[in-house]
Amino acid sequence: MSSKRKVCIIGAGPCGMTALFHFDQISDPSTEVVCFEKSDTWLGLWNFTWMTGTDEFGELCHGGMYKHLWSNGPKEGLEYPDYTFDDHYGKAIPSFPPRRVLRDYMEGRLVKKSKSDLKRYIKWNTVVRYVTYNQKSDVFTVTAEDLKTGRTFENKFTHVIVATGIFNNPNKPTFDGIETFPGRTIHSHDFRDAAQFKGQRVLVVGASYSAEDVALQCLKFGAKSIVTSYRSKPMNFKWPSGIEERPLIKKIDGKMINFIDGSSAEVDSIILCTGYKYSFPCLEDNLRLVSTLSVYPAGLYKGSLWLNDGNRKLFYMGTQDQYFSFTMFDAQGLWICRYITGTLPNEPKNIEEMKKEEQKWVQRRKNVKDCHDDIDIQADFIKDLSDGTGYHPDAPNAVELFHKWEHDKMANIVTYRDQPFKSVFSGTMAAQHKPWFQDFDDSIDSFVN
């Protein structure tokens, strides 16, 4: 290949679009960028679809978004420094928006702050089938398929950015006797509407963010009762009447669920909120990240640059457990763009220095005691990414918002979304809104106005 850089971005979700946004901002004439997106729109899982299983092309449905989803973290902790919620909506809005409000905000930045039309870089309805790296030529070969025509083709690239997300390969445990259960069993990835469980007794398996939200959603939309089942430790929230916690399932006998503490409960439906497994099937083995979800997966310098192969020209975005989400993607995308275009003042380091620094972060992650430690690590991670890139220095200051958010949840899991926070960028205090548990209208007009 010529000396010109040619960059492949896999996925036009929040991560991929952030990288594309920054390449557009930098406008390096020596860098060509192509983004492959298997759907017909951008922003990935923030698009709602009623489809589950496979889509119209027979591809696995990527998104797990459901109706009436509201942010479970304060928007002030995931704000873009150069495009605040004030900038987009022209007024103060509450701290915990519904999905549509967040998607509209992200799209606003892509349209209004970009130097050019970002859609011109994107190949829509095009799925990447395989990525290989040739050490001799120092080139990646990307095999892709146009889903509308069925045409398969290859392109050569100097760099690859994997931005396919980590919420698309459900982890589905099995339980003794599950085959005897006569009701509906789904993973939260296929959960679309809590109203479908109205009047039912629901078992929610899991003890993390999706479990807490799905349980609350089902109660909000009329489920008769909800039992949550945890494997290692309970969520320990002050649950409202109608939700209770039980330990691990021992055996299922028809509709009767027996737990390891000797208790039992009869249920009509089971929702598995048991997380996801990393899955990057389009990458050859030596390029593939294999890890469990954490705030700092091993094998990545700056949480981004793959160290095991690819001559330090393969990058992963958004593979961390996420608190700051959009802000973190933004800082990460800028660092990757500056690294690729050679506009970082203190890079590149040699491979041994990179591995040594990566191990420091991995060791710190291993010493985590609770979610507050995770939050601190992610704030420091953003600060580390920002060193030398010109990213806004106040971005990590949202760390205190997240600590308060965790305290609010422990104080009252039903009302934590009703609390207002102040933007670290605009200084604006969020507006008040009607109580989340009583609000069934998730439209933009209703929320903003």
Short mmCIF file of C-alpha atoms in Angstrom, two decimals:
data_model
loop_
_atom_site.label_atom_id
_atom_site.label_comp_id
_atom_site.label_asym_id
_atom_site.label_seq_id
_atom_site.Cartn_x
_atom_site.Cartn_y
_atom_site.Cartn_z
CA MET A 1 0.00 0.00 0.00
CA SER A 2 1.02 3.63 -0.38
CA SER A 3 2.22 5.77 2.53
CA LYS A 4 -1.31 7.07 2.90
CA ARG A 5 -3.17 5.72 5.92
CA LYS A 6 -6.42 3.91 5.29
CA VAL A 7 -8.54 3.32 8.39
CA CYS A 8 -11.43 0.86 8.75
CA ILE A 9 -14.03 1.52 11.46
CA ILE A 10 -16.28 -1.45 12.16
CA GLY A 11 -19.62 -0.18 13.46
CA ALA A 12 -21.39 3.20 13.37
CA GLY A 13 -22.67 3.10 16.95
CA PRO A 14 -21.77 5.71 19.59
CA CYS A 15 -18.14 4.51 19.63
CA GLY A 16 -17.58 4.24 15.90
CA MET A 17 -19.28 7.57 15.25
CA THR A 18 -17.14 9.26 17.89
CA ALA A 19 -13.99 8.05 16.13
CA LEU A 20 -15.40 9.15 12.78
CA PHE A 21 -16.31 12.54 14.26
CA HIS A 22 -12.75 13.15 15.44
CA PHE A 23 -11.15 12.03 12.17
CA ASP A 24 -13.43 14.55 10.48
CA GLN A 25 -12.36 17.25 12.95
CA ILE A 26 -8.66 16.54 12.47
CA SER A 27 -9.09 16.40 8.67
CA ASP A 28 -5.71 14.82 7.98
CA PRO A 29 -5.19 14.67 4.19
CA SER A 30 -2.99 11.57 4.57
CA THR A 31 -5.76 9.56 6.23
CA GLU A 32 -8.72 7.96 4.48
CA VAL A 33 -11.51 6.57 6.67
CA VAL A 34 -14.21 4.02 5.81
CA CYS A 35 -16.89 2.89 8.27
CA PHE A 36 -18.86 -0.33 7.78
CA GLU A 37 -22.31 -0.47 9.42
CA LYS A 38 -24.54 -3.51 9.08
CA SER A 39 -27.80 -1.59 9.65
CA ASP A 40 -29.24 1.36 7.75
CA THR A 41 -28.71 3.97 10.47
CA TRP A 42 -26.15 5.15 13.00
CA LEU A 43 -25.95 5.06 16.83
CA GLY A 44 -26.32 1.33 17.20
CA LEU A 45 -28.19 0.01 20.21
CA TRP A 46 -29.75 3.43 20.89
CA ASN A 47 -32.18 2.63 18.08
CA PHE A 48 -35.29 0.73 19.13
CA THR A 49 -36.44 -2.24 17.09
CA TRP A 50 -39.24 -4.69 17.77
CA MET A 51 -37.17 -7.42 16.12
CA THR A 52 -35.51 -10.14 18.16
CA GLY A 53 -33.47 -13.12 17.02
CA THR A 54 -32.59 -12.27 13.43
CA ASP A 55 -33.32 -9.30 11.20
CA GLU A 56 -34.63 -9.11 7.64
CA PHE A 57 -31.25 -10.25 6.29
CA GLY A 58 -30.96 -13.20 8.66
CA GLU A 59 -28.33 -11.40 10.72
CA LEU A 60 -28.45 -11.58 14.51
CA CYS A 61 -30.30 -8.58 15.93
CA HIS A 62 -27.67 -6.35 17.44
CA GLY A 63 -29.72 -4.10 19.69
CA GLY A 64 -31.33 -4.90 23.00
CA MET A 65 -33.13 -1.60 23.54
CA TYR A 66 -36.63 -1.71 24.99
CA LYS A 67 -39.62 0.60 25.11
CA HIS A 68 -39.67 3.16 27.89
CA LEU A 69 -35.96 2.81 28.68
CA TRP A 70 -34.68 5.82 30.61
CA SER A 71 -31.04 6.51 31.41
CA ASN A 72 -29.97 4.80 34.62
CA GLY A 73 -27.08 7.24 35.07
CA PRO A 74 -27.07 11.04 35.20
CA LYS A 75 -26.69 12.66 31.79
CA GLU A 76 -24.18 15.08 33.34
CA GLY A 77 -21.76 12.16 33.64
CA LEU A 78 -21.85 11.31 29.94
CA GLU A 79 -21.95 14.75 28.34
CA TYR A 80 -19.84 15.90 25.40
CA PRO A 81 -17.62 18.84 26.49
CA ASP A 82 -17.97 20.62 23.13
CA TYR A 83 -21.71 20.02 22.82
CA THR A 84 -23.65 20.09 26.07
CA PHE A 85 -27.29 19.24 26.62
CA ASP A 86 -27.83 23.00 26.98
CA ASP A 87 -26.33 23.48 23.51
CA HIS A 88 -28.65 20.89 22.01
CA TYR A 89 -31.95 21.60 23.76
CA GLY A 90 -31.42 25.29 24.52
CA LYS A 91 -32.60 24.88 28.10
CA ALA A 92 -32.08 22.89 31.27
CA ILE A 93 -33.61 19.41 31.14
CA PRO A 94 -33.81 16.72 33.86
CA SER A 95 -30.83 14.51 34.65
CA PHE A 96 -32.22 11.11 33.63
CA PRO A 97 -33.58 11.26 30.07
CA PRO A 98 -35.43 8.58 28.10
CA ARG A 99 -33.69 6.81 25.22
CA ARG A 100 -35.09 9.10 22.52
CA VAL A 101 -33.74 12.21 24.24
CA LEU A 102 -30.24 10.75 24.48
CA ARG A 103 -30.23 9.52 20.89
CA ASP A 104 -31.42 12.90 19.65
CA TYR A 105 -28.62 14.56 21.62
CA MET A 106 -25.92 12.30 20.15
CA GLU A 107 -27.24 12.77 16.63
CA GLY A 108 -27.34 16.54 17.14
CA ARG A 109 -23.62 16.65 17.74
CA LEU A 110 -22.87 14.46 14.73
CA VAL A 111 -24.91 16.74 12.47
CA LYS A 112 -24.23 20.18 13.93
CA LYS A 113 -20.60 19.96 15.09
CA SER A 114 -19.02 17.96 12.27
CA LYS A 115 -17.02 19.73 9.59
CA SER A 116 -18.63 17.63 6.87
CA ASP A 117 -21.44 15.13 6.34
CA LEU A 118 -20.25 12.09 8.29
CA LYS A 119 -22.62 9.80 6.41
CA ARG A 120 -20.38 10.03 3.37
CA TYR A 121 -17.81 7.85 5.16
CA ILE A 122 -20.28 5.07 6.00
CA LYS A 123 -21.09 1.94 3.99
CA TRP A 124 -24.64 1.10 5.16
CA ASN A 125 -26.13 -2.41 5.32
CA THR A 126 -22.61 -3.77 5.08
CA VAL A 127 -21.42 -6.40 7.54
CA VAL A 128 -17.75 -7.20 8.13
CA ARG A 129 -17.29 -10.95 7.83
CA TYR A 130 -13.57 -11.37 8.51
CA VAL A 131 -10.45 -9.38 9.35
CA THR A 132 -6.93 -10.74 8.92
CA TYR A 133 -3.51 -9.18 9.37
CA ASN A 134 -0.47 -9.90 7.19
CA GLN A 135 2.71 -9.30 9.14
CA LYS A 136 4.89 -9.23 6.04
CA SER A 137 2.91 -6.52 4.23
CA ASP A 138 1.73 -4.85 7.48
CA VAL A 139 -1.79 -4.70 6.05
CA PHE A 140 -5.24 -5.73 7.27
CA THR A 141 -7.60 -7.45 4.84
CA VAL A 142 -11.25 -6.75 5.62
CA THR A 143 -13.84 -9.00 4.00
CA ALA A 144 -17.33 -7.49 4.00
CA GLU A 145 -20.75 -8.23 2.54
CA ASP A 146 -23.33 -5.86 1.14
CA LEU A 147 -26.47 -7.29 2.72
CA LYS A 148 -28.81 -5.84 0.12
CA THR A 149 -27.00 -7.26 -2.90
CA GLY A 150 -25.25 -10.23 -1.32
CA ARG A 151 -21.95 -9.09 -2.86
CA THR A 152 -18.83 -10.00 -0.88
CA PHE A 153 -15.68 -7.92 -1.33
CA GLU A 154 -12.26 -7.27 0.19
CA ASN A 155 -10.52 -4.01 1.08
CA LYS A 156 -6.99 -3.39 2.39
CA PHE A 157 -6.39 -1.13 5.39
CA THR A 158 -3.43 0.10 7.40
CA HIS A 159 -5.48 0.41 10.61
CA VAL A 160 -8.66 -1.13 12.01
CA ILE A 161 -10.93 0.20 14.78
CA VAL A 162 -13.33 -2.36 16.26
CA ALA A 163 -16.43 -0.52 17.49
CA THR A 164 -19.04 -3.27 17.38
CA GLY A 165 -20.14 -2.97 20.99
CA ILE A 166 -20.23 -5.48 23.82
CA PHE A 167 -23.98 -5.92 24.33
CA ASN A 168 -24.79 -8.26 21.47
CA ASN A 169 -23.82 -11.77 22.62
CA PRO A 170 -26.10 -12.75 25.53
CA ASN A 171 -24.79 -14.92 28.33
CA LYS A 172 -27.49 -17.54 28.87
CA PRO A 173 -27.05 -19.82 31.89
CA THR A 174 -29.02 -23.02 32.26
CA PHE A 175 -30.71 -24.40 35.36
CA ASP A 176 -31.73 -27.85 36.48
CA GLY A 177 -35.30 -28.44 35.31
CA ILE A 178 -35.51 -25.39 33.02
CA GLU A 179 -37.01 -27.62 30.31
CA THR A 180 -40.06 -28.20 32.52
CA PHE A 181 -40.93 -24.51 32.76
CA PRO A 182 -44.12 -23.90 30.72
CA GLY A 183 -43.91 -20.12 30.60
CA ARG A 184 -41.87 -17.66 28.58
CA THR A 185 -38.09 -17.48 29.11
CA ILE A 186 -36.10 -14.69 27.46
CA HIS A 187 -32.77 -12.93 27.87
CA SER A 188 -32.93 -9.20 28.55
CA HIS A 189 -31.43 -8.71 25.07
CA ASP A 190 -34.86 -9.75 23.73
CA PHE A 191 -36.85 -7.78 26.33
CA ARG A 192 -38.85 -5.17 24.42
CA ASP A 193 -41.84 -4.04 26.47
CA ALA A 194 -42.50 -4.38 30.20
CA ALA A 195 -46.24 -4.07 29.54
CA GLN A 196 -46.14 -7.61 28.11
CA PHE A 197 -45.69 -8.87 31.67
CA LYS A 198 -48.65 -7.02 33.17
CA GLY A 199 -50.43 -9.14 35.76
CA GLN A 200 -47.69 -11.78 35.75
CA ARG A 201 -45.39 -13.17 38.40
CA VAL A 202 -41.92 -12.58 36.98
CA LEU A 203 -38.54 -14.06 37.87
CA VAL A 204 -35.60 -11.80 37.00
CA VAL A 205 -32.29 -13.69 37.08
CA GLY A 206 -29.27 -11.46 37.70
CA ALA A 207 -27.98 -8.80 40.06
CA SER A 208 -26.61 -5.95 37.98
CA TYR A 209 -27.89 -2.92 36.06
CA SER A 210 -30.20 -4.69 33.63
CA ALA A 211 -31.70 -6.80 36.43
CA GLU A 212 -32.50 -3.78 38.59
CA ASP A 213 -33.99 -1.84 35.70
CA VAL A 214 -36.03 -4.70 34.21
CA ALA A 215 -37.44 -5.51 37.65
CA LEU A 216 -38.47 -1.88 38.18
CA GLN A 217 -39.87 -1.59 34.65
CA CYS A 218 -42.02 -4.70 35.11
CA LEU A 219 -43.37 -3.39 38.41
CA LYS A 220 -44.00 0.05 36.90
CA PHE A 221 -46.00 -1.42 34.03
CA GLY A 222 -48.18 -3.69 36.11
CA ALA A 223 -46.48 -7.00 36.85
CA LYS A 224 -48.15 -8.75 39.78
CA SER A 225 -44.86 -9.55 41.52
CA ILE A 226 -41.15 -9.80 40.78
CA VAL A 227 -38.55 -12.06 42.34
CA THR A 228 -34.90 -11.39 41.52
CA SER A 229 -32.33 -14.17 41.88
CA TYR A 230 -28.65 -13.47 42.49
CA ARG A 231 -25.66 -15.78 42.10
CA SER A 232 -23.03 -14.31 44.42
CA LYS A 233 -24.47 -11.37 46.34
CA PRO A 234 -27.81 -9.51 46.50
CA MET A 235 -28.29 -6.00 45.14
CA ASN A 236 -29.49 -4.99 48.62
CA PHE A 237 -31.65 -2.09 47.49
CA LYS A 238 -34.64 -0.95 49.50
CA TRP A 239 -37.03 -2.54 47.05
CA PRO A 240 -40.62 -1.35 46.83
CA SER A 241 -43.50 -3.66 47.63
CA GLY A 242 -43.80 -6.20 44.84
CA ILE A 243 -40.07 -6.92 44.41
CA GLU A 244 -38.02 -9.29 46.54
CA GLU A 245 -34.58 -10.89 46.27
CA ARG A 246 -33.73 -14.58 46.48
CA PRO A 247 -30.41 -16.43 46.10
CA LEU A 248 -29.37 -18.76 43.28
CA ILE A 249 -31.86 -21.10 41.63
CA LYS A 250 -31.45 -24.72 42.74
CA LYS A 251 -34.08 -26.35 40.56
CA ILE A 252 -37.07 -25.50 38.40
CA ASP A 253 -40.12 -27.74 38.61
CA GLY A 254 -42.79 -26.51 36.21
CA LYS A 255 -43.74 -23.02 37.35
CA MET A 256 -42.18 -23.58 40.78
CA ILE A 257 -38.72 -22.10 41.25
CA ASN A 258 -36.71 -23.59 44.11
CA PHE A 259 -33.79 -21.59 45.51
CA ILE A 260 -30.68 -22.75 47.36
CA ASP A 261 -31.88 -21.25 50.65
CA GLY A 262 -34.84 -23.64 50.66
CA SER A 263 -37.41 -21.05 49.62
CA SER A 264 -39.55 -21.27 46.50
CA ALA A 265 -41.74 -19.09 44.30
CA GLU A 266 -44.23 -19.74 41.52
CA VAL A 267 -43.71 -17.60 38.42
CA ASP A 268 -45.22 -17.11 34.97
CA SER A 269 -42.19 -15.73 33.08
CA ILE A 270 -38.41 -15.74 33.44
CA ILE A 271 -36.17 -12.90 32.26
CA LEU A 272 -32.44 -13.64 32.21
CA CYS A 273 -30.53 -10.45 33.04
CA THR A 274 -27.28 -12.35 33.07
CA GLY A 275 -25.06 -10.10 31.00
CA TYR A 276 -23.08 -10.62 27.84
CA LYS A 277 -19.96 -12.35 26.59
CA TYR A 278 -17.36 -10.57 24.49
CA SER A 279 -17.80 -11.65 20.89
CA PHE A 280 -15.71 -10.52 17.94
CA PRO A 281 -16.27 -13.35 15.44
CA CYS A 282 -15.14 -11.33 12.44
CA LEU A 283 -11.56 -11.14 13.74
CA GLU A 284 -8.98 -13.88 13.30
CA ASP A 285 -7.90 -15.47 16.58
CA ASN A 286 -4.69 -13.51 17.11
CA LEU A 287 -6.57 -10.21 16.78
CA ARG A 288 -9.50 -11.15 19.00
CA LEU A 289 -9.99 -9.71 22.48
CA VAL A 290 -10.98 -12.45 24.93
CA SER A 291 -11.93 -11.19 28.37
CA THR A 292 -14.66 -10.80 30.92
CA LEU A 293 -16.35 -7.44 31.35
CA SER A 294 -14.36 -5.04 33.53
CA VAL A 295 -13.32 -1.39 33.69
CA TYR A 296 -9.98 -2.29 32.10
CA PRO A 297 -9.72 -5.43 29.91
CA ALA A 298 -6.26 -6.93 29.62
CA GLY A 299 -4.26 -6.70 26.39
CA LEU A 300 -5.10 -3.09 25.55
CA TYR A 301 -2.75 -0.13 25.90
CA LYS A 302 -4.72 2.95 26.93
CA GLY A 303 -7.68 0.56 27.03
CA SER A 304 -7.71 0.84 23.24
CA LEU A 305 -4.62 -0.39 21.39
CA TRP A 306 -4.33 -4.16 20.88
CA LEU A 307 -0.87 -5.26 21.98
CA ASN A 308 -0.81 -8.93 21.01
CA ASP A 309 -0.68 -8.61 17.21
CA GLY A 310 -1.37 -6.23 14.34
CA ASN A 311 1.78 -4.12 14.79
CA ARG A 312 -0.08 -1.75 17.14
CA LYS A 313 -2.52 -0.75 14.42
CA LEU A 314 -5.65 -2.48 15.72
CA PHE A 315 -7.90 -0.69 18.21
CA TYR A 316 -10.92 -1.56 20.34
CA MET A 317 -13.47 0.99 21.53
CA GLY A 318 -16.03 0.75 24.31
CA THR A 319 -15.02 -2.66 25.65
CA GLN A 320 -14.93 -1.37 29.23
CA ASP A 321 -17.67 -1.60 31.83
CA GLN A 322 -19.23 1.81 31.38
CA TYR A 323 -20.08 4.66 33.72
CA PHE A 324 -19.04 7.78 31.77
CA SER A 325 -20.02 6.05 28.48
CA PHE A 326 -20.35 8.80 25.82
CA THR A 327 -17.67 10.96 27.47
CA MET A 328 -15.32 7.99 27.71
CA PHE A 329 -15.97 7.01 24.08
CA ASP A 330 -15.26 10.60 23.08
CA ALA A 331 -11.92 10.77 24.90
CA GLN A 332 -11.01 7.32 23.58
CA GLY A 333 -11.96 8.18 20.01
CA LEU A 334 -9.86 11.35 20.08
CA TRP A 335 -6.83 9.51 21.48
CA ILE A 336 -7.09 6.81 18.78
CA CYS A 337 -7.40 9.41 16.02
CA ARG A 338 -4.40 11.35 17.27
CA TYR A 339 -2.36 8.18 17.68
CA ILE A 340 -3.11 7.04 14.13
CA THR A 341 -2.45 10.47 12.60
CA GLY A 342 0.75 10.94 14.61
CA THR A 343 -0.45 14.07 16.40
CA LEU A 344 0.23 12.98 19.99
CA PRO A 345 3.16 14.79 21.64
CA ASN A 346 4.24 11.82 23.78
CA GLU A 347 3.65 8.78 21.56
CA PRO A 348 4.44 6.21 20.42
CA LYS A 349 6.17 4.27 23.16
CA ASN A 350 7.91 0.99 22.51
CA ILE A 351 5.93 -2.20 23.00
CA GLU A 352 7.54 -3.08 26.34
CA GLU A 353 6.67 0.31 27.83
CA MET A 354 3.11 -0.09 26.60
CA LYS A 355 2.77 -3.55 28.14
CA LYS A 356 4.19 -2.33 31.44
CA GLU A 357 1.69 0.52 31.60
CA GLU A 358 -1.18 -1.77 30.59
CA GLN A 359 -0.31 -4.15 33.43
CA LYS A 360 -0.42 -1.32 35.98
CA TRP A 361 -4.02 -0.63 35.00
CA VAL A 362 -4.95 -4.31 34.99
CA GLN A 363 -3.48 -4.75 38.47
CA ARG A 364 -5.38 -1.74 39.74
CA ARG A 365 -8.57 -3.21 38.30
CA LYS A 366 -7.89 -6.50 40.08
CA ASN A 367 -7.72 -4.63 43.41
CA VAL A 368 -11.19 -3.12 43.00
CA LYS A 369 -13.38 -3.55 46.08
CA ASP A 370 -16.65 -1.94 44.98
CA CYS A 371 -18.36 0.16 42.31
CA HIS A 372 -16.87 3.36 43.76
CA ASP A 373 -13.38 2.02 42.96
CA ASP A 374 -14.57 1.24 39.42
CA ILE A 375 -15.85 4.81 39.05
CA ASP A 376 -12.52 6.25 40.22
CA ILE A 377 -10.60 4.04 37.78
CA GLN A 378 -12.74 5.15 34.87
CA ALA A 379 -12.32 8.82 35.77
CA ASP A 380 -8.54 8.35 35.89
CA PHE A 381 -8.71 6.39 32.63
CA ILE A 382 -10.36 9.36 30.89
CA LYS A 383 -7.75 11.67 32.41
CA ASP A 384 -4.99 9.39 31.10
CA LEU A 385 -6.53 9.30 27.61
CA SER A 386 -6.79 13.09 27.62
CA ASP A 387 -3.08 13.63 28.27
CA GLY A 388 -1.72 15.38 25.21
CA THR A 389 -4.88 15.12 23.10
CA GLY A 390 -6.42 18.47 24.05
CA TYR A 391 -9.54 16.80 25.44
CA HIS A 392 -11.47 18.88 27.98
CA PRO A 393 -9.68 18.66 31.38
CA ASP A 394 -12.94 18.85 33.36
CA ALA A 395 -14.36 15.62 31.92
CA PRO A 396 -13.14 13.38 34.79
CA ASN A 397 -14.66 15.77 37.34
CA ALA A 398 -18.02 14.07 36.86
CA VAL A 399 -16.65 11.35 39.16
CA GLU A 400 -18.39 12.91 42.16
CA LEU A 401 -21.72 12.80 40.33
CA PHE A 402 -21.42 9.06 39.98
CA HIS A 403 -20.51 8.56 43.63
CA LYS A 404 -23.62 10.52 44.63
CA TRP A 405 -25.67 8.56 42.09
CA GLU A 406 -24.66 5.27 43.73
CA HIS A 407 -25.60 6.65 47.16
CA ASP A 408 -28.96 7.84 45.79
CA LYS A 409 -29.70 4.36 44.46
CA MET A 410 -28.95 2.72 47.78
CA ALA A 411 -31.15 5.28 49.54
CA ASN A 412 -34.13 4.70 47.22
CA ILE A 413 -33.95 2.63 44.05
CA VAL A 414 -37.32 3.93 42.86
CA THR A 415 -36.64 7.68 43.20
CA TYR A 416 -32.94 8.02 42.32
CA ARG A 417 -33.86 9.11 38.79
CA ASP A 418 -35.75 12.08 40.24
CA GLN A 419 -32.56 13.73 41.56
CA PRO A 420 -31.02 16.71 39.68
CA PHE A 421 -27.30 17.09 38.92
CA LYS A 422 -25.16 19.99 37.71
CA SER A 423 -23.21 19.89 34.43
CA VAL A 424 -19.43 20.03 34.89
CA PHE A 425 -19.16 21.83 31.54
CA SER A 426 -22.01 24.35 31.43
CA GLY A 427 -22.58 24.68 35.17
CA THR A 428 -26.33 24.29 34.58
CA MET A 429 -28.41 22.56 37.24
CA ALA A 430 -30.83 20.04 35.78
CA ALA A 431 -34.53 20.81 35.70
CA GLN A 432 -37.00 18.94 37.87
CA HIS A 433 -39.43 16.47 36.33
CA LYS A 434 -42.41 14.45 37.46
CA PRO A 435 -41.42 11.28 39.37
CA TRP A 436 -40.00 8.65 37.02
CA PHE A 437 -42.14 5.86 38.42
CA GLN A 438 -45.28 7.85 37.59
CA ASP A 439 -44.19 8.99 34.12
CA PHE A 440 -45.30 6.75 31.24
CA ASP A 441 -44.59 9.23 28.42
CA ASP A 442 -41.02 8.92 27.15
CA SER A 443 -41.42 11.24 24.16
CA ILE A 444 -38.92 14.05 23.59
CA ASP A 445 -41.63 16.72 23.68
CA SER A 446 -43.00 15.56 27.00
CA PHE A 447 -39.61 15.28 28.65
CA VAL A 448 -38.05 18.49 27.36
CA ASN A 449 -41.11 20.73 27.53
#
